[in-house]
C-alpha cells in the first residue's frame, strides 16, 4: 500500500514527526511518500520564499525514519499531477485540514478521488504545535 501526504514543512517541528509516525501506525507496512513543495511554488502561493530551501527541508525530512520517499510537488497548486505520478492508495492529512477546504486547495474533489481509487484520510493531531504558532512565537520574541 502507498500513502501520500504533502506540504512545505518549512519550520520542522515535533508535530510533523508525530504525524509521519501516525501515518505508519494507521497504515502498517505501507510506503509513505511525502510530496515536498518547491521553493518556487511556496513563493508563488504564499507570496514569500520559505525560510529553509527545498534542499534543506528535504535533508531534514530524509532523517525521519517513517518516511520512505520524498518527491517534489511538481504540480504546484494542482497536486493531482504529483498524486497521479505516485499512484497512492490514500492521501493522508492532519485533522486541522477539516476546518479548511483541503480538496479545493489541492484542486481535486471526491469524484476525482473515487475515479482514481484514492482514499482521503484525516489523522488526529497529537502535538499542540504548528508552523504558524512557531513563527508567531518568533515574531513576538524578535
Tab-separated table of N, CA and C in Angstrom:
chain	number	residue	atom	x	y	z
A	1	UNK	N	0.848	-1.178	0.000
A	1	UNK	CA	0.000	0.000	0.000
A	1	UNK	C	0.892	1.239	0.000
A	2	UNK	N	0.498	2.234	-0.779
A	2	UNK	CA	1.212	3.504	-0.824
A	2	UNK	C	0.315	4.591	-0.255
A	3	UNK	N	0.872	5.349	0.662
A	3	UNK	CA	0.152	6.502	1.193
A	3	UNK	C	0.949	7.757	0.871
A	4	UNK	N	0.218	8.845	0.706
A	4	UNK	CA	0.786	10.089	0.204
A	4	UNK	C	0.368	11.237	1.096
A	5	UNK	N	1.303	12.089	1.387
A	5	UNK	CA	0.993	13.349	2.034
A	5	UNK	C	1.927	14.392	1.448
A	6	UNK	N	1.600	15.625	1.649
A	6	UNK	CA	2.451	16.660	1.084
A	6	UNK	C	2.420	17.924	1.900
A	7	UNK	N	3.363	18.797	1.609
A	7	UNK	CA	3.394	20.071	2.298
A	7	UNK	C	4.713	20.778	2.105
A	8	UNK	N	4.839	21.885	2.805
A	8	UNK	CA	6.052	22.695	2.725
A	8	UNK	C	7.038	22.296	3.819
A	9	UNK	N	6.540	22.033	5.022
A	9	UNK	CA	7.357	21.624	6.160
A	9	UNK	C	8.537	22.580	6.337
A	10	UNK	N	8.216	23.881	6.325
A	10	UNK	CA	9.247	24.913	6.336
A	10	UNK	C	9.924	25.063	7.688
A	11	UNK	N	9.172	24.955	8.751
A	11	UNK	CA	9.763	25.020	10.081
A	11	UNK	C	9.531	23.650	10.725
A	12	UNK	N	10.541	22.804	10.690
A	12	UNK	CA	10.366	21.447	11.212
A	12	UNK	C	10.027	21.463	12.700
A	13	UNK	N	9.084	20.607	13.082
A	13	UNK	CA	8.732	20.508	14.493
A	13	UNK	C	8.214	19.119	14.816
A	14	UNK	N	8.070	18.844	16.085
A	14	UNK	CA	7.686	17.509	16.557
A	14	UNK	C	6.320	17.078	16.016
A	15	UNK	N	5.437	18.018	15.753
A	15	UNK	CA	4.130	17.667	15.198
A	15	UNK	C	4.252	16.971	13.858
A	16	UNK	N	5.194	17.426	13.028
A	16	UNK	CA	5.426	16.768	11.739
A	16	UNK	C	5.891	15.325	11.953
A	17	UNK	N	6.893	15.157	12.820
A	17	UNK	CA	7.433	13.821	13.058
A	17	UNK	C	6.362	12.875	13.589
A	18	UNK	N	5.549	13.354	14.512
A	18	UNK	CA	4.475	12.518	15.051
A	18	UNK	C	3.471	12.174	13.955
A	19	UNK	N	3.132	13.134	13.116
A	19	UNK	CA	2.195	12.879	12.025
A	19	UNK	C	2.717	11.760	11.108
A	20	UNK	N	3.994	11.825	10.738
A	20	UNK	CA	4.552	10.797	9.860
A	20	UNK	C	4.545	9.425	10.540
A	21	UNK	N	4.851	9.404	11.837
A	21	UNK	CA	4.790	8.141	12.581
A	21	UNK	C	3.361	7.604	12.631
A	22	UNK	N	2.396	8.497	12.823
A	22	UNK	CA	0.993	8.080	12.864
A	22	UNK	C	0.540	7.525	11.512
A	23	UNK	N	1.055	8.090	10.430
A	23	UNK	CA	0.734	7.537	9.099
A	23	UNK	C	1.105	6.058	9.054
A	24	UNK	N	2.268	5.729	9.570
A	24	UNK	CA	2.722	4.328	9.574
A	24	UNK	C	1.918	3.484	10.563
A	25	UNK	N	1.489	4.092	11.666
A	25	UNK	CA	0.689	3.371	12.647
A	25	UNK	C	-0.666	2.977	12.049
A	26	UNK	N	-1.332	3.941	11.413
A	26	UNK	CA	-2.656	3.681	10.850
A	26	UNK	C	-2.601	2.887	9.550
A	27	UNK	N	-1.469	2.922	8.886
A	27	UNK	CA	-1.285	2.179	7.636
A	27	UNK	C	-0.016	1.342	7.744
A	28	UNK	N	-0.056	0.275	8.572
A	28	UNK	CA	1.155	-0.526	8.769
A	28	UNK	C	1.610	-1.178	7.462
A	29	UNK	N	2.899	-1.347	7.347
A	29	UNK	CA	3.524	-1.962	6.164
A	29	UNK	C	3.259	-1.191	4.882
A	30	UNK	N	2.984	0.075	5.007
A	30	UNK	CA	2.755	0.901	3.826
A	30	UNK	C	4.020	1.674	3.481
A	31	UNK	N	4.044	2.195	2.271
A	31	UNK	CA	5.120	3.070	1.836
A	31	UNK	C	4.618	4.498	1.963
A	32	UNK	N	5.301	5.308	2.766
A	32	UNK	CA	4.909	6.698	2.969
A	32	UNK	C	5.692	7.594	2.022
A	33	UNK	N	4.967	8.266	1.151
A	33	UNK	CA	5.546	9.196	0.188
A	33	UNK	C	5.166	10.604	0.617
A	34	UNK	N	6.169	11.473	0.724
A	34	UNK	CA	5.935	12.873	1.081
A	34	UNK	C	6.273	13.726	-0.135
A	35	UNK	N	5.267	14.459	-0.614
A	35	UNK	CA	5.483	15.414	-1.708
A	35	UNK	C	5.851	16.751	-1.074
A	36	UNK	N	7.040	17.218	-1.380
A	36	UNK	CA	7.564	18.434	-0.778
A	36	UNK	C	7.404	19.593	-1.758
A	37	UNK	N	6.764	20.665	-1.285
A	37	UNK	CA	6.562	21.838	-2.136
A	37	UNK	C	7.896	22.483	-2.494
A	38	UNK	N	8.016	22.893	-3.743
A	38	UNK	CA	9.233	23.555	-4.204
A	38	UNK	C	9.278	24.986	-3.683
A	39	UNK	N	10.470	25.554	-3.666
A	39	UNK	CA	10.634	26.944	-3.243
A	39	UNK	C	9.809	27.879	-4.114
A	40	UNK	N	9.816	27.620	-5.413
A	40	UNK	CA	9.093	28.477	-6.361
A	40	UNK	C	7.595	28.449	-6.096
A	41	UNK	N	7.053	27.262	-5.856
A	41	UNK	CA	5.622	27.164	-5.577
A	41	UNK	C	5.271	27.873	-4.270
A	42	UNK	N	6.086	27.680	-3.235
A	42	UNK	CA	5.815	28.325	-1.943
A	42	UNK	C	5.793	29.836	-2.119
A	43	UNK	N	6.768	30.363	-2.860
A	43	UNK	CA	6.812	31.810	-3.074
A	43	UNK	C	5.582	32.288	-3.851
A	44	UNK	N	5.193	31.525	-4.855
A	44	UNK	CA	4.006	31.889	-5.650
A	44	UNK	C	2.742	31.814	-4.802
A	45	UNK	N	2.609	30.763	-4.003
A	45	UNK	CA	1.390	30.515	-3.235
A	45	UNK	C	1.285	31.421	-2.008
A	46	UNK	N	2.405	31.596	-1.283
A	46	UNK	CA	2.379	32.351	-0.030
A	46	UNK	C	2.911	33.773	-0.169
A	47	UNK	N	3.471	34.089	-1.329
A	47	UNK	CA	3.973	35.432	-1.552
A	47	UNK	C	5.347	35.700	-0.960
A	48	UNK	N	5.995	34.657	-0.454
A	48	UNK	CA	7.353	34.795	0.081
A	48	UNK	C	8.050	33.440	0.017
A	49	UNK	N	9.348	33.503	-0.050
A	49	UNK	CA	10.146	32.275	-0.098
A	49	UNK	C	10.085	31.576	1.257
A	50	UNK	N	10.230	30.260	1.247
A	50	UNK	CA	10.276	29.571	2.541
A	50	UNK	C	11.540	29.940	3.313
A	51	UNK	N	11.479	29.794	4.605
A	51	UNK	CA	12.620	30.083	5.462
A	51	UNK	C	13.795	29.168	5.115
A	52	UNK	N	13.499	27.887	4.904
A	52	UNK	CA	14.515	26.906	4.538
A	52	UNK	C	14.320	26.524	3.075
A	53	UNK	N	15.416	26.310	2.378
A	53	UNK	CA	15.343	25.938	0.964
A	53	UNK	C	14.772	24.527	0.812
A	54	UNK	N	14.384	24.206	-0.413
A	54	UNK	CA	13.890	22.854	-0.714
A	54	UNK	C	14.914	21.815	-0.261
A	55	UNK	N	16.184	22.032	-0.613
A	55	UNK	CA	17.238	21.071	-0.262
A	55	UNK	C	17.358	20.912	1.249
A	56	UNK	N	17.272	22.013	1.992
A	56	UNK	CA	17.365	21.933	3.454
A	56	UNK	C	16.159	21.207	4.036
A	57	UNK	N	14.976	21.506	3.530
A	57	UNK	CA	13.769	20.835	4.029
A	57	UNK	C	13.801	19.351	3.692
A	58	UNK	N	14.285	19.023	2.510
A	58	UNK	CA	14.389	17.609	2.116
A	58	UNK	C	15.403	16.878	2.994
A	59	UNK	N	16.537	17.516	3.285
A	59	UNK	CA	17.539	16.900	4.164
A	59	UNK	C	16.939	16.585	5.528
A	60	UNK	N	16.168	17.528	6.074
A	60	UNK	CA	15.522	17.292	7.361
A	60	UNK	C	14.577	16.094	7.278
A	61	UNK	N	13.721	16.094	6.258
A	61	UNK	CA	12.743	15.010	6.123
A	61	UNK	C	13.408	13.656	5.887
A	62	UNK	N	14.545	13.666	5.212
A	62	UNK	CA	15.270	12.410	4.969
A	62	UNK	C	15.722	11.743	6.256
A	63	UNK	N	15.757	12.486	7.350
A	63	UNK	CA	16.176	11.929	8.631
A	63	UNK	C	15.014	11.411	9.467
A	64	UNK	N	13.814	11.458	8.937
A	64	UNK	CA	12.649	10.911	9.640
A	64	UNK	C	12.423	9.494	9.110
A	65	UNK	N	12.636	8.524	9.975
A	65	UNK	CA	12.643	7.124	9.563
A	65	UNK	C	11.318	6.626	9.014
A	66	UNK	N	10.219	7.226	9.410
A	66	UNK	CA	8.915	6.746	8.943
A	66	UNK	C	8.624	7.158	7.494
A	67	UNK	N	9.410	8.078	6.948
A	67	UNK	CA	9.222	8.499	5.556
A	67	UNK	C	10.032	7.581	4.649
A	68	UNK	N	9.366	7.016	3.649
A	68	UNK	CA	10.044	6.113	2.721
A	68	UNK	C	10.588	6.819	1.490
A	69	UNK	N	9.893	7.867	1.052
A	69	UNK	CA	10.331	8.551	-0.162
A	69	UNK	C	9.860	10.010	-0.123
A	70	UNK	N	10.713	10.894	-0.594
A	70	UNK	CA	10.377	12.308	-0.711
A	70	UNK	C	10.461	12.668	-2.181
A	71	UNK	N	9.384	13.262	-2.685
A	71	UNK	CA	9.335	13.659	-4.091
A	71	UNK	C	8.970	15.135	-4.165
A	72	UNK	N	9.410	15.825	-5.211
A	72	UNK	CA	8.984	17.218	-5.351
A	72	UNK	C	7.528	17.292	-5.791
A	73	UNK	N	6.812	18.265	-5.273
A	73	UNK	CA	5.452	18.524	-5.731
A	73	UNK	C	5.577	19.242	-7.068
A	74	UNK	N	5.538	18.470	-8.149
A	74	UNK	CA	5.780	19.033	-9.480
A	74	UNK	C	4.568	19.758	-10.049
A	75	UNK	N	3.407	19.556	-9.442
A	75	UNK	CA	2.198	20.178	-9.959
A	75	UNK	C	1.898	21.545	-9.375
A	76	UNK	N	2.686	21.976	-8.411
A	76	UNK	CA	2.406	23.252	-7.768
A	76	UNK	C	1.043	23.229	-7.108
A	77	UNK	N	0.197	24.196	-7.461
A	77	UNK	CA	-1.136	24.298	-6.859
A	77	UNK	C	-2.033	23.127	-7.235
A	78	UNK	N	-1.756	22.481	-8.355
A	78	UNK	CA	-2.556	21.329	-8.782
A	78	UNK	C	-1.854	20.051	-8.352
A	79	UNK	N	-2.163	19.599	-7.154
A	79	UNK	CA	-1.474	18.431	-6.608
A	79	UNK	C	-1.833	17.129	-7.316
A	80	UNK	N	-2.859	17.150	-8.154
A	80	UNK	CA	-3.236	15.933	-8.875
A	80	UNK	C	-2.075	15.382	-9.700
A	81	UNK	N	-1.255	16.275	-10.244
A	81	UNK	CA	-0.137	15.850	-11.088
A	81	UNK	C	0.797	14.920	-10.309
A	82	UNK	N	1.221	15.355	-9.136
A	82	UNK	CA	2.139	14.554	-8.330
A	82	UNK	C	1.439	13.325	-7.767
A	83	UNK	N	0.208	13.478	-7.356
A	83	UNK	CA	-0.541	12.330	-6.818
A	83	UNK	C	-0.663	11.246	-7.873
A	84	UNK	N	-1.051	11.599	-9.086
A	84	UNK	CA	-1.189	10.600	-10.146
A	84	UNK	C	0.149	9.953	-10.487
A	85	UNK	N	1.216	10.734	-10.435
A	85	UNK	CA	2.550	10.191	-10.701
A	85	UNK	C	2.917	9.129	-9.659
A	86	UNK	N	2.522	9.344	-8.410
A	86	UNK	CA	2.895	8.436	-7.322
A	86	UNK	C	1.930	7.258	-7.156
A	87	UNK	N	0.705	7.389	-7.651
A	87	UNK	CA	-0.301	6.322	-7.589
A	87	UNK	C	-0.533	5.772	-6.163
A	88	UNK	N	-0.885	6.658	-5.216
A	88	UNK	CA	-1.126	6.171	-3.849
A	88	UNK	C	-2.511	5.533	-3.714
A	89	UNK	N	-2.660	4.739	-2.670
A	89	UNK	CA	-3.967	4.208	-2.306
A	89	UNK	C	-4.737	5.208	-1.465
A	90	UNK	N	-3.987	6.068	-0.758
A	90	UNK	CA	-4.631	7.044	0.123
A	90	UNK	C	-3.798	8.317	0.210
A	91	UNK	N	-4.506	9.443	0.309
A	91	UNK	CA	-3.905	10.728	0.649
A	91	UNK	C	-4.232	10.942	2.119
A	92	UNK	N	-3.196	11.205	2.921
A	92	UNK	CA	-3.370	11.327	4.359
A	92	UNK	C	-2.966	12.732	4.787
A	93	UNK	N	-3.837	13.356	5.586
A	93	UNK	CA	-3.582	14.720	6.062
A	93	UNK	C	-4.023	14.837	7.519
A	94	UNK	N	-3.627	15.923	8.147
A	94	UNK	CA	-3.988	16.145	9.546
A	94	UNK	C	-5.392	16.700	9.692
A	95	UNK	N	-5.976	16.469	10.859
A	95	UNK	CA	-7.335	16.922	11.159
A	95	UNK	C	-7.501	18.431	11.059
A	96	UNK	N	-6.395	19.184	11.189
A	96	UNK	CA	-6.514	20.636	11.096
A	96	UNK	C	-7.063	21.052	9.733
A	97	UNK	N	-6.928	20.185	8.735
A	97	UNK	CA	-7.449	20.497	7.403
A	97	UNK	C	-8.963	20.340	7.304
A	98	UNK	N	-9.607	19.763	8.321
A	98	UNK	CA	-11.070	19.665	8.308
A	98	UNK	C	-11.710	21.049	8.341
A	99	UNK	N	-11.003	22.017	8.927
A	99	UNK	CA	-11.532	23.372	9.037
A	99	UNK	C	-11.255	24.203	7.785
A	100	UNK	N	-10.526	23.637	6.849
A	100	UNK	CA	-10.189	24.321	5.599
A	100	UNK	C	-10.729	23.460	4.463
A	101	UNK	N	-10.824	24.004	3.285
A	101	UNK	CA	-11.286	23.200	2.156
A	101	UNK	C	-10.079	22.588	1.455
A	102	UNK	N	-9.602	21.484	2.033
A	102	UNK	CA	-8.403	20.819	1.528
A	102	UNK	C	-8.553	20.430	0.060
A	103	UNK	N	-9.662	19.803	-0.283
A	103	UNK	CA	-9.854	19.345	-1.665
A	103	UNK	C	-9.791	20.507	-2.654
A	104	UNK	N	-10.437	21.593	-2.333
A	104	UNK	CA	-10.416	22.747	-3.235
A	104	UNK	C	-8.999	23.291	-3.376
A	105	UNK	N	-8.292	23.394	-2.257
A	105	UNK	CA	-6.926	23.917	-2.313
A	105	UNK	C	-6.018	23.011	-3.128
A	106	UNK	N	-6.225	21.708	-3.064
A	106	UNK	CA	-5.375	20.764	-3.780
A	106	UNK	C	-5.843	20.522	-5.219
A	107	UNK	N	-6.975	21.133	-5.581
A	107	UNK	CA	-7.527	21.070	-6.949
A	107	UNK	C	-8.102	19.703	-7.328
A	108	UNK	N	-8.655	18.993	-6.330
A	108	UNK	CA	-9.381	17.771	-6.650
A	108	UNK	C	-10.673	17.729	-5.854
A	109	UNK	N	-11.515	16.763	-6.177
A	109	UNK	CA	-12.774	16.600	-5.458
A	109	UNK	C	-13.017	15.121	-5.204
A	110	UNK	N	-14.123	14.814	-4.525
A	110	UNK	CA	-14.445	13.434	-4.168
A	110	UNK	C	-14.590	12.562	-5.405
A	111	UNK	N	-15.163	13.112	-6.462
A	111	UNK	CA	-15.339	12.335	-7.695
A	111	UNK	C	-13.983	11.928	-8.274
A	112	UNK	N	-13.044	12.878	-8.316
A	112	UNK	CA	-11.713	12.581	-8.847
A	112	UNK	C	-11.027	11.516	-7.990
A	113	UNK	N	-11.125	11.647	-6.663
A	113	UNK	CA	-10.536	10.642	-5.777
A	113	UNK	C	-11.146	9.269	-6.037
A	114	UNK	N	-12.454	9.221	-6.154
A	114	UNK	CA	-13.141	7.961	-6.395
A	114	UNK	C	-12.753	7.343	-7.743
A	115	UNK	N	-12.727	8.164	-8.770
A	115	UNK	CA	-12.333	7.674	-10.106
A	115	UNK	C	-10.923	7.095	-10.108
A	116	UNK	N	-10.073	7.638	-9.267
A	116	UNK	CA	-8.687	7.173	-9.211
A	116	UNK	C	-8.432	6.189	-8.068
A	117	UNK	N	-9.528	5.781	-7.405
A	117	UNK	CA	-9.464	4.801	-6.321
A	117	UNK	C	-8.471	5.209	-5.227
A	118	UNK	N	-8.598	6.475	-4.807
A	118	UNK	CA	-7.740	7.028	-3.771
A	118	UNK	C	-8.609	7.456	-2.591
A	119	UNK	N	-8.283	6.959	-1.421
A	119	UNK	CA	-8.993	7.363	-0.206
A	119	UNK	C	-8.377	8.658	0.326
A	120	UNK	N	-9.189	9.470	0.981
A	120	UNK	CA	-8.713	10.670	1.669
A	120	UNK	C	-8.923	10.432	3.158
A	121	UNK	N	-7.831	10.438	3.918
A	121	UNK	CA	-7.895	10.109	5.336
A	121	UNK	C	-7.348	11.248	6.186
A	122	UNK	N	-8.072	11.583	7.240
A	122	UNK	CA	-7.664	12.611	8.190
A	122	UNK	C	-7.156	11.932	9.458
A	123	UNK	N	-5.975	12.324	9.917
A	123	UNK	CA	-5.427	11.782	11.153
A	123	UNK	C	-5.501	12.835	12.251
A	124	UNK	N	-5.741	12.390	13.487
A	124	UNK	CA	-5.802	13.339	14.604
A	124	UNK	C	-4.460	14.007	14.838
A	125	UNK	N	-4.528	15.203	15.398
A	125	UNK	CA	-3.302	15.928	15.785
A	125	UNK	C	-2.991	15.591	17.233
A	126	UNK	N	-1.753	15.231	17.474
A	126	UNK	CA	-1.339	14.868	18.830
A	126	UNK	C	-0.438	15.903	19.470
A	127	UNK	N	0.127	16.768	18.674
A	127	UNK	CA	1.017	17.788	19.221
A	127	UNK	C	0.335	19.146	19.108
A	128	UNK	N	0.391	19.906	20.188
A	128	UNK	CA	-0.212	21.240	20.188
A	128	UNK	C	0.819	22.248	19.686
A	129	UNK	N	1.226	22.045	18.425
A	129	UNK	CA	2.252	22.895	17.824
A	129	UNK	C	1.970	22.994	16.330
A	130	UNK	N	2.371	24.082	15.741
A	130	UNK	CA	2.235	24.263	14.305
A	130	UNK	C	3.301	25.234	13.829
A	131	UNK	N	3.548	25.234	12.541
A	131	UNK	CA	4.491	26.183	11.962
A	131	UNK	C	4.026	27.606	12.220
A	132	UNK	N	2.726	27.848	12.082
A	132	UNK	CA	2.166	29.177	12.328
A	132	UNK	C	2.426	29.616	13.760
A	133	UNK	N	2.224	28.717	14.720
A	133	UNK	CA	2.463	29.031	16.132
A	133	UNK	C	3.943	29.350	16.377
A	134	UNK	N	4.823	28.563	15.783
A	134	UNK	CA	6.262	28.795	15.956
A	134	UNK	C	6.651	30.155	15.391
A	135	UNK	N	6.170	30.468	14.189
A	135	UNK	CA	6.501	31.766	13.579
A	135	UNK	C	5.937	32.911	14.417
A	136	UNK	N	4.770	32.728	14.991
A	136	UNK	CA	4.178	33.750	15.857
A	136	UNK	C	5.053	33.974	17.090
A	137	UNK	N	5.518	32.884	17.700
A	137	UNK	CA	6.404	32.996	18.855
A	137	UNK	C	7.693	33.734	18.486
A	138	UNK	N	8.229	33.404	17.323
A	138	UNK	CA	9.478	34.043	16.875
A	138	UNK	C	9.272	35.548	16.670
A	139	UNK	N	8.147	35.922	16.080
A	139	UNK	CA	7.864	37.335	15.853
A	139	UNK	C	7.698	38.095	17.170
A	140	UNK	N	7.076	37.458	18.165
A	140	UNK	CA	6.877	38.111	19.464
A	140	UNK	C	8.200	38.294	20.202
A	141	UNK	N	9.101	37.331	20.010
A	141	UNK	CA	10.385	37.373	20.714
A	141	UNK	C	11.465	38.107	19.944
A	142	UNK	N	11.109	38.612	18.750
A	142	UNK	CA	12.027	39.416	17.955
A	142	UNK	C	13.127	38.634	17.386
